[in-house]
Coordinates of C-alpha atoms and ligand atoms in Angstrom, one line a residue:
X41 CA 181.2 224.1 78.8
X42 CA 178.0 221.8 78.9
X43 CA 175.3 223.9 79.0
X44 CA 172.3 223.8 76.4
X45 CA 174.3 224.7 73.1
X46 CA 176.2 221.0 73.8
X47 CA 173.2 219.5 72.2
X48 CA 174.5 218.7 68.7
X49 CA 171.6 216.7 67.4
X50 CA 169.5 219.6 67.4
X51 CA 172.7 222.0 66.3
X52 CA 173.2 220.3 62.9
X53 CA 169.9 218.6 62.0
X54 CA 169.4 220.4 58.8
X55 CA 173.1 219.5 58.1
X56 CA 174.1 215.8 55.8
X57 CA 176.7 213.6 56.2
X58 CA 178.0 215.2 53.1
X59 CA 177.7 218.8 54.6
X60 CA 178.7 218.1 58.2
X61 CA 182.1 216.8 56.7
X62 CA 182.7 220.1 55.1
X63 CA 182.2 222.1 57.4
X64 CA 184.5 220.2 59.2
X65 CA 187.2 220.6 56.7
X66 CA 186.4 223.9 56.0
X67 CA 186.4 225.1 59.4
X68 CA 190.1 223.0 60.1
X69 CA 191.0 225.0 56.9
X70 CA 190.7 228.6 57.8
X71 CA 191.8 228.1 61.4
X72 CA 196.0 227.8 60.1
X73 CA 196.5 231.8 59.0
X74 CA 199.0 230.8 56.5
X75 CA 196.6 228.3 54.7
X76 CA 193.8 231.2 54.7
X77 CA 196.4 233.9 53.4
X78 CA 197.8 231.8 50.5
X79 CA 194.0 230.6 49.4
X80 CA 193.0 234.0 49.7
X81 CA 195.8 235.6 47.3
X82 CA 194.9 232.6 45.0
X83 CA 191.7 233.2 44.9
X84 CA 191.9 236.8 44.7
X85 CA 194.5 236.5 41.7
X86 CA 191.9 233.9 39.8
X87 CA 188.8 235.6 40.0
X88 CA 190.5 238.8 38.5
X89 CA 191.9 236.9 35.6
X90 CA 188.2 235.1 35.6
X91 CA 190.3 232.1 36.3
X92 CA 187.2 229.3 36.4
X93 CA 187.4 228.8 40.3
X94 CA 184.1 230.1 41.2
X95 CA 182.2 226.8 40.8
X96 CA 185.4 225.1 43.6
X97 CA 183.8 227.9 45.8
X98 CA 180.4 227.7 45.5
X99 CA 180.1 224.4 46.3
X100 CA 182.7 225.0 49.1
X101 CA 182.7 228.1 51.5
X102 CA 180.3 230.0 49.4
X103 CA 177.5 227.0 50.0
X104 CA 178.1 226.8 53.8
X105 CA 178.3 230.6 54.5
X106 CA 175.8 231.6 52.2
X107 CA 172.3 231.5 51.0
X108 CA 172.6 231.5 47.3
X109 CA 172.9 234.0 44.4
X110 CA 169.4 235.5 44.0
X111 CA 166.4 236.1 46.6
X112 CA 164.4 233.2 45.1
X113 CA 168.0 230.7 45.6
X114 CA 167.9 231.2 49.2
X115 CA 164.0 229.8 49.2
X116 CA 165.2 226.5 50.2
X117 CA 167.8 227.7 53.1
X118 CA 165.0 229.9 54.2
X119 CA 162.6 227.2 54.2
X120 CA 164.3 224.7 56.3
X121 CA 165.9 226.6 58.8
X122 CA 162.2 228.4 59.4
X123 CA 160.6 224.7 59.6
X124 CA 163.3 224.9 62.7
X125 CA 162.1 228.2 64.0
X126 CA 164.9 229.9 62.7
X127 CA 164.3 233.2 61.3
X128 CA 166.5 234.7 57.7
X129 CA 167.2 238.4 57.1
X130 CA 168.8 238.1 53.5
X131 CA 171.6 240.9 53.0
X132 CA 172.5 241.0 49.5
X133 CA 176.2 242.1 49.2
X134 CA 177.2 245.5 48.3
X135 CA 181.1 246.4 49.2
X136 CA 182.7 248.2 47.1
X137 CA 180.3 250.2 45.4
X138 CA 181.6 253.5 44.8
X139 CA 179.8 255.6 42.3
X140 CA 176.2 257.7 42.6
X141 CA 174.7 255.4 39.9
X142 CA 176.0 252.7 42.4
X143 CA 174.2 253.8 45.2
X144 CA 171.3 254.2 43.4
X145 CA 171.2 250.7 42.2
X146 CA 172.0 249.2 45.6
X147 CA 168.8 251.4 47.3
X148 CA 166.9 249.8 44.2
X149 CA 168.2 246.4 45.4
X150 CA 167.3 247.2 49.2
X151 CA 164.0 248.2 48.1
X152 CA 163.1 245.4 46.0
X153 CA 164.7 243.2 48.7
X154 CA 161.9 244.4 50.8
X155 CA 159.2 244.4 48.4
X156 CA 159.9 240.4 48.1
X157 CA 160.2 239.9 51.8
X158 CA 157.2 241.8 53.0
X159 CA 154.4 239.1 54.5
X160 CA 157.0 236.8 55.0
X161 CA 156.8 235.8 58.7
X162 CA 159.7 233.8 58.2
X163 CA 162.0 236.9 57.5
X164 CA 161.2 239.9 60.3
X165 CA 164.0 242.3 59.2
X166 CA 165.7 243.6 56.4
X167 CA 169.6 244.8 56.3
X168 CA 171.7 247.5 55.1
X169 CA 175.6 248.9 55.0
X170 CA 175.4 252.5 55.4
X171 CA 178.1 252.8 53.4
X172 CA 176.6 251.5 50.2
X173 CA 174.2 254.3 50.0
X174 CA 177.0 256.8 49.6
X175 CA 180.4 257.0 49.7
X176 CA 182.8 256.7 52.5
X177 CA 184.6 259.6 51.9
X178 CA 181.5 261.7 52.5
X179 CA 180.6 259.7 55.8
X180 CA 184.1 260.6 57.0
X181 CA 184.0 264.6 56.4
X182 CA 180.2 264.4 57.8
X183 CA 181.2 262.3 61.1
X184 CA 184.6 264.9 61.6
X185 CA 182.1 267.5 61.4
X186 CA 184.1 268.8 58.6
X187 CA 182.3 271.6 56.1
X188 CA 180.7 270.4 53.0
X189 CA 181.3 271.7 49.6
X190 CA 178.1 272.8 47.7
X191 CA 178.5 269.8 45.6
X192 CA 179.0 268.0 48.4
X193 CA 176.0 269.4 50.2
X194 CA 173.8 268.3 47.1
X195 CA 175.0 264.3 47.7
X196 CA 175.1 264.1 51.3
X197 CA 171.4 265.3 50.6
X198 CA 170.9 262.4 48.1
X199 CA 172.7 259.7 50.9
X200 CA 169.6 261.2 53.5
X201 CA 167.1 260.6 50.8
X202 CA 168.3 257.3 50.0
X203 CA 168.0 256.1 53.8
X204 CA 164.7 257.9 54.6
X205 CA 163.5 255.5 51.0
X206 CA 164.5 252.2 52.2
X207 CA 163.7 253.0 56.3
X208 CA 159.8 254.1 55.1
X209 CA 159.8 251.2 52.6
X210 CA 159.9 248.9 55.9
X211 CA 158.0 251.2 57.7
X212 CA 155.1 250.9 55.4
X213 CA 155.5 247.0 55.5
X214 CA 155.6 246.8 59.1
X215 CA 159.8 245.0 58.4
X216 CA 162.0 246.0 61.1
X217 CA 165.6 247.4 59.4
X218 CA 168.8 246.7 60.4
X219 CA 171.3 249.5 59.9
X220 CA 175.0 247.9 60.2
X221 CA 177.5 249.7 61.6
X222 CA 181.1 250.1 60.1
X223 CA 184.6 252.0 61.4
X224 CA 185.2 254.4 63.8
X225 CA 185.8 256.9 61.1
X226 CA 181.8 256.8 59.4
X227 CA 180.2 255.8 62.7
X228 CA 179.3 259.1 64.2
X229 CA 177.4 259.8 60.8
X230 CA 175.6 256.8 60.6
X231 CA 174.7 257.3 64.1
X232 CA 173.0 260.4 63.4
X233 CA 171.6 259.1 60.2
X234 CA 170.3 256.3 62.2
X235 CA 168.5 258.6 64.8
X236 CA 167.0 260.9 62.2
X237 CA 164.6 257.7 61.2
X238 CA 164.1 256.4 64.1
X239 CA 162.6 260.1 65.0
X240 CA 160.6 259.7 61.9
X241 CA 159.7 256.1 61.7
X242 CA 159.9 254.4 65.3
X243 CA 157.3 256.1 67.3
X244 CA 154.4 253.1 67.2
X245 CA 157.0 250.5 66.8
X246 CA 160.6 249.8 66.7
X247 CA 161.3 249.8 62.9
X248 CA 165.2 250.9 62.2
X249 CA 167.7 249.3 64.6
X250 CA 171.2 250.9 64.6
X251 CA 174.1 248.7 65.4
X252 CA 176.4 249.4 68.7
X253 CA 179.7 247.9 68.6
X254 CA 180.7 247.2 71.9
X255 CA 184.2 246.5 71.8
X256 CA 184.3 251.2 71.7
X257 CA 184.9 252.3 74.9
X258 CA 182.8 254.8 74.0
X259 CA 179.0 253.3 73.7
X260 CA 177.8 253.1 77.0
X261 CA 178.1 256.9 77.1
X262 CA 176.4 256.8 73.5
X263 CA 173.5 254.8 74.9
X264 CA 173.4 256.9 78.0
X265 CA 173.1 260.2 75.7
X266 CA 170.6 258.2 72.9
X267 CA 168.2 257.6 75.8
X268 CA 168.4 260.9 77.7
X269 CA 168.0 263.3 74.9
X270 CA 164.9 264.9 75.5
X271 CA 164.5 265.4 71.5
X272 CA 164.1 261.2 71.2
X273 CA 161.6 261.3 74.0
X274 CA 158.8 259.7 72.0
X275 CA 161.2 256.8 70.2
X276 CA 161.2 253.0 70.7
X277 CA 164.9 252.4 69.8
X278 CA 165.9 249.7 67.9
X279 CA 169.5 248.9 68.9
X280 CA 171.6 245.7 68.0
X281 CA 174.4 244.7 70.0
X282 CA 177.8 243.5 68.6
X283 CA 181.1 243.1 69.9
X284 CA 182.6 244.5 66.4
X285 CA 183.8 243.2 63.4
X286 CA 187.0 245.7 62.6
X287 CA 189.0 245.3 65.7
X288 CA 192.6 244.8 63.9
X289 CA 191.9 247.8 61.7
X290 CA 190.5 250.7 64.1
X291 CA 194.2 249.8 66.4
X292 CA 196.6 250.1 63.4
X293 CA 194.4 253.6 62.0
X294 CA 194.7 254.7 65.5
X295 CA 198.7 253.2 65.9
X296 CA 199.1 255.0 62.4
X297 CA 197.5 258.3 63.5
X298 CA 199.2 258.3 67.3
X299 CA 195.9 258.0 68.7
X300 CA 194.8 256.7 71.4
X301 CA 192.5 253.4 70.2
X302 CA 189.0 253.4 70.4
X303 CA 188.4 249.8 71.3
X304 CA 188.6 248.4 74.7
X305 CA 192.3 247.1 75.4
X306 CA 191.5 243.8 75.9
X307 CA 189.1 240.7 75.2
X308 CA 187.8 240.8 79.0
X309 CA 187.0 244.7 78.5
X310 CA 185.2 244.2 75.6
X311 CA 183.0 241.0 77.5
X312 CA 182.5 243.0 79.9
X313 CA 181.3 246.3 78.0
X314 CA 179.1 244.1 76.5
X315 CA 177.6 243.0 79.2
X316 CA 176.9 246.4 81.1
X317 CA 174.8 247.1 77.1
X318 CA 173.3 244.2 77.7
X319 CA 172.4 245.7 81.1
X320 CA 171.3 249.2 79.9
X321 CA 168.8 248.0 77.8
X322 CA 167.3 245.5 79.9
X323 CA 167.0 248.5 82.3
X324 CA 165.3 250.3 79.6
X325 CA 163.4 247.8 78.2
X326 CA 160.2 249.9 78.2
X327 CA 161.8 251.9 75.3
X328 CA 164.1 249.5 73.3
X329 CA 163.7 246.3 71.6
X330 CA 167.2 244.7 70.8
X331 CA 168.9 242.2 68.9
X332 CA 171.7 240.6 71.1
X333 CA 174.1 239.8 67.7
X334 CA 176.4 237.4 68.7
X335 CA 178.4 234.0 68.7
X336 CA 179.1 234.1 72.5
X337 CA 177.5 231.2 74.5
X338 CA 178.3 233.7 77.3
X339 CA 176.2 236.8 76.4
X340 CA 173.5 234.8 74.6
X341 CA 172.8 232.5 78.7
X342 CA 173.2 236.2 80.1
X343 CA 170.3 237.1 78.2
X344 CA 168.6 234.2 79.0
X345 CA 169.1 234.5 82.5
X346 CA 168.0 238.1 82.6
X347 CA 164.7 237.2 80.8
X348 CA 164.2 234.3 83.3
X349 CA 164.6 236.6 86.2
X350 CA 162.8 239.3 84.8
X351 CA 159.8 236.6 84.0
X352 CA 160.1 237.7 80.3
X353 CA 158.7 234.9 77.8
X354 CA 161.0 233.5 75.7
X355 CA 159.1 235.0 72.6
X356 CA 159.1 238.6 73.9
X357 CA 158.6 240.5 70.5
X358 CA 161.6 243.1 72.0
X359 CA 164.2 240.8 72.1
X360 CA 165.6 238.9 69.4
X361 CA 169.2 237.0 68.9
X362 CA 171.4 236.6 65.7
X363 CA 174.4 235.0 64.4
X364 CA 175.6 234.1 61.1
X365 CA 174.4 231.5 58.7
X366 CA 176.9 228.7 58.5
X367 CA 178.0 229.6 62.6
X368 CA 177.2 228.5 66.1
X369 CA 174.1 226.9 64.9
X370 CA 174.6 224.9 68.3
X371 CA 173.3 228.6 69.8
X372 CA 170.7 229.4 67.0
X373 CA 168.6 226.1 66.6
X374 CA 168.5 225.4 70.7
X375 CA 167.4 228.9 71.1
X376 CA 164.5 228.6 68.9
X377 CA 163.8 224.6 70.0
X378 CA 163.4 226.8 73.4
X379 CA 160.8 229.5 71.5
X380 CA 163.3 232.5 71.6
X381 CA 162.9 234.8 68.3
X382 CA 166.1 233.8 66.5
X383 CA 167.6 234.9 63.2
X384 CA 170.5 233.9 61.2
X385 CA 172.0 236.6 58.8
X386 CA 171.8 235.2 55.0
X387 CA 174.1 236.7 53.0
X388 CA 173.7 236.4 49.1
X389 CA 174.9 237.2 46.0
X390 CA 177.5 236.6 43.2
X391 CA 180.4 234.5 44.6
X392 CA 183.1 237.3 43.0
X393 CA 180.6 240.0 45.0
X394 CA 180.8 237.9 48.4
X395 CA 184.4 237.0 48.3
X396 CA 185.3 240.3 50.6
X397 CA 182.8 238.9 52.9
X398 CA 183.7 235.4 52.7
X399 CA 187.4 236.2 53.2
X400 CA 186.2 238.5 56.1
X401 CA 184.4 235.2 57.8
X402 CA 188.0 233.0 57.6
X403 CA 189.8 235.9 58.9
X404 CA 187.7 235.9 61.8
X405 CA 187.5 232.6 62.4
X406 CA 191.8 232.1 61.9
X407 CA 192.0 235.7 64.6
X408 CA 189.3 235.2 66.8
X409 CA 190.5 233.2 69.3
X410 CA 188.0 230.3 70.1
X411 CA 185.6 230.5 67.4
X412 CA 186.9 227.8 64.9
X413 CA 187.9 225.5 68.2
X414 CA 184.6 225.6 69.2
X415 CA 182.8 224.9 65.6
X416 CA 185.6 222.3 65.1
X417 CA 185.1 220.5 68.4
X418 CA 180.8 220.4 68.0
X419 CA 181.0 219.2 64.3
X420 CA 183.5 216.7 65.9
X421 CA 181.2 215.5 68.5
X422 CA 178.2 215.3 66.3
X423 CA 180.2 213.3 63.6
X424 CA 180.7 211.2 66.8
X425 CA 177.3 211.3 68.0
X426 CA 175.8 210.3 64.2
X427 CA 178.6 207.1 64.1
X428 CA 178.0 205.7 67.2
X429 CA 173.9 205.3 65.9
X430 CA 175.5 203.8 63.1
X431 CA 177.3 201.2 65.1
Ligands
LIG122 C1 174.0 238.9 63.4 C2 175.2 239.6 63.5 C3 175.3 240.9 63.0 C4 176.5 241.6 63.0 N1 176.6 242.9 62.6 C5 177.7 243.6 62.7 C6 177.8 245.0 62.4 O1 176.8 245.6 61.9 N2 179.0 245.7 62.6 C7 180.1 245.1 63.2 O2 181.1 245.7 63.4 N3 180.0 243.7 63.5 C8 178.9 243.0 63.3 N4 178.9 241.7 63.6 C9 180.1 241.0 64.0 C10 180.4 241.2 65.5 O3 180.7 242.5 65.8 C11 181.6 240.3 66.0 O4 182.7 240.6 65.3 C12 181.4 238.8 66.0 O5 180.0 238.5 66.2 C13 182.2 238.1 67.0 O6 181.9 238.5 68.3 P1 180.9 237.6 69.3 O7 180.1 238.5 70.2 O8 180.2 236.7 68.4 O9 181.9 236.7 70.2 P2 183.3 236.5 70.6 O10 183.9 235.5 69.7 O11 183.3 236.2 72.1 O12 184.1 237.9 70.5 C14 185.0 238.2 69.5 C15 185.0 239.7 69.4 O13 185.5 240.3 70.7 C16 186.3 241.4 70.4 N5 187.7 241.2 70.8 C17 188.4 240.0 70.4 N6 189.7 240.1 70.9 C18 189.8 241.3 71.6 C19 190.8 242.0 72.2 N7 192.0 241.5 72.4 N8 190.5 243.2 72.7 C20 189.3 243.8 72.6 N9 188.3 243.2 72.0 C21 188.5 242.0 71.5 C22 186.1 241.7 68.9 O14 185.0 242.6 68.7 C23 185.8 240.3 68.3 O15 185.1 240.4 67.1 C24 177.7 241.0 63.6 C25 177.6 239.7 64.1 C26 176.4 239.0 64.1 C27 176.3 237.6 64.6

């Protein structure tokens, strides 16, 4: 497709020789499955043993996906992709914590993430997991609607503490929050979680954005009820759309349980589910400001097209767009050449604490059909691009 997300110049100018290169190997590496499974289980199996790999990976996946180990390591990333108009939101990794003192320490992180972060006009939003402010387990009896034990009462009432601290921290530095959302099976609580805040903190401004993953077959009548219950009369949601990360695992829970699946049957479903969101909350953009989350050159010119036709500036404060650091920069740096409001998720962190997350981005990129073709064939034609000036 030749459309404005073909201009590679602009798509990798932050990017070296050096780094261009290996991308391009990494990105010929974790589309072949088998290569991606065997490196994983090596990997796995040496970090365990504290096997001295993680110096191979930091200068290797860990370096192009992302932003460093500490707040102040990511300075430099921030830096130059803000001198491009590109916004950050750092998300410090946390899977896997599973323990109350754990939780604790991650809302300490969250906050202090937030302290560092506030003033910054180069980093708008701040993220969180749900699921690292209390444990899974609970989200899953809460979202079944299951009854609480009294113990369990007493930490289900610590999990809505925890996300009331970190949702007024941002509040009271004017930082929107981003709340991610996770499986089927924790989703209704977060959900409600999510709405709880937005009663308490979203009634000036859009503050806490919860996450809607698309690829349900369910969230258009989510949406439909968020908007017409009469108790969120006087919120300005803050929504971000996604397609959804855990496709492969919601169809084998539901193919294990003889269930029917919660995500749409097929690629074109979930398109066009995503497109009739998009729809919604253009047609309620009076009360929503939104965060089209995505690597789809499809959705991103939909949104673009809508805001032409709807004579909305480029800058609109309610409408931002996000994709992943070290992915379709060709989407994130022309949007923002163009003045759209554009961030790219940071992730940082310990390399052992981002492997889950850096195995997560090569599984995506070896399943999802189309993603690695399409990073492969624009580092290909800027290599090009960059050797023909040479010439
Ligand atoms: C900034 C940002 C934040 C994100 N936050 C979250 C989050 O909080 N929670 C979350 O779950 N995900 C999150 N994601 C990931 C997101 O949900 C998608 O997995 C990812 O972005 C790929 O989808 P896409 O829209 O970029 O484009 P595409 O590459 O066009 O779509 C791929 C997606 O389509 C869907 N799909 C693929 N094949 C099929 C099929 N056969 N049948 C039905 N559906 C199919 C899947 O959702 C798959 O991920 C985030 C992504 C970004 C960029």
């Amino acid at each position: 497709m030749n459309n404005i997300f073909s201009d590679t110049k602009e798509a990798f100018s932050l990017k070296s020789n050096f780094e261009l290169t290996r991308a391009y190997f990494l990105f010929k590496i974790i589309g072949n499955s088998t290569v991606v499974k065997i490196t994983t289980s090596i990997t796995k199996f040496a970090l365990k043993f504290n096997l001295p790999v993680s110096f191979l990976i930091k200068v290797t996946v860990f370096d192009h996906f992302c932003g460093g180990v500490s707040e102040e390591d990511c300075n430099p990333v921030i830096n130059k992709l803000y001198k491009n108009n590109v916004h950050s939101v750092l998300d410090f990794s946390t899977e896997g914590f599973n323990s109350e003192h754990e939780f604790d320490e991650c809302l300490k992180k969250k906050i202090s993430i937030i302290e560092f972060i506030k003033n910054k006009e180069e980093i708008p939003f701040a993220v969180f997991k749900p699921t690292c402010l209390g444990s899974t387990e609970l989200f899953i009896k809460k979202s079944l609607g299951e009854k609480f034990s009294e113990n369990e009462e007493l930490m289900w009432s610590r999990v809505i503490n925890r996300f009331e601290k970190v949702c007024k921290k941002a509040y009271e530095n004017n930082i929107k929050i981003l709340i991610d959302a996770e499986e089927v099976d924790v989703q209704k609580a977060i959900d409600d979680l999510a709405i709880l805040m937005m009663r308490k903190f979203n009634l000036a401004n859009p503050i806490v954005f919860n996450t809607v993953q698309m690829y349900r077959k369910d969230r258009l009548q989510y949406l439909n009820e968020l908007i017409n219950n009469k108790s969120n009369d006087k919120v300005i949601f803050g929504l971000k759309l996604v397609r959804g990360a855990y496709m492969e695992k919601e169809r084998q829970f539901a193919n294990e349980r003889g269930i029917e699946s919660p995500i749409c049957e097929t690629k074109k479903d979930t398109d066009n589910n995503f497109d009739l969101g998009l729809d919604f909350v253009f047609n309620n953009l009076d009360r929503i400001s939104f965060v089209c989350a995505s690597h789809n050159e499809n959705s991103v010119l939909k949104v673009m097209d809508v805001m032409k036709n709807k004579n909305i500036n480029s800058n609109d404060i309610r409408i931002w767009f996000g994709q992943l650091y070290g992915m379709s920069d060709n989407i994130s740096f022309n949007l923002a050449k163009r003045n759209y409001n554009v961030f790219k998720i940071l992730p940082f962190g310990s390399v052992k604490n981002l492997m889950p997350y850096l195995i997560r981005r090569a599984e995506e990129n070896t399943s999802v059909s189309g993603q690695t073709g399409r990073e492969l064939q624009l580092i290909q034609n800027e290599k090009n691009r960059r050797l023909k000036l040479k010439a």
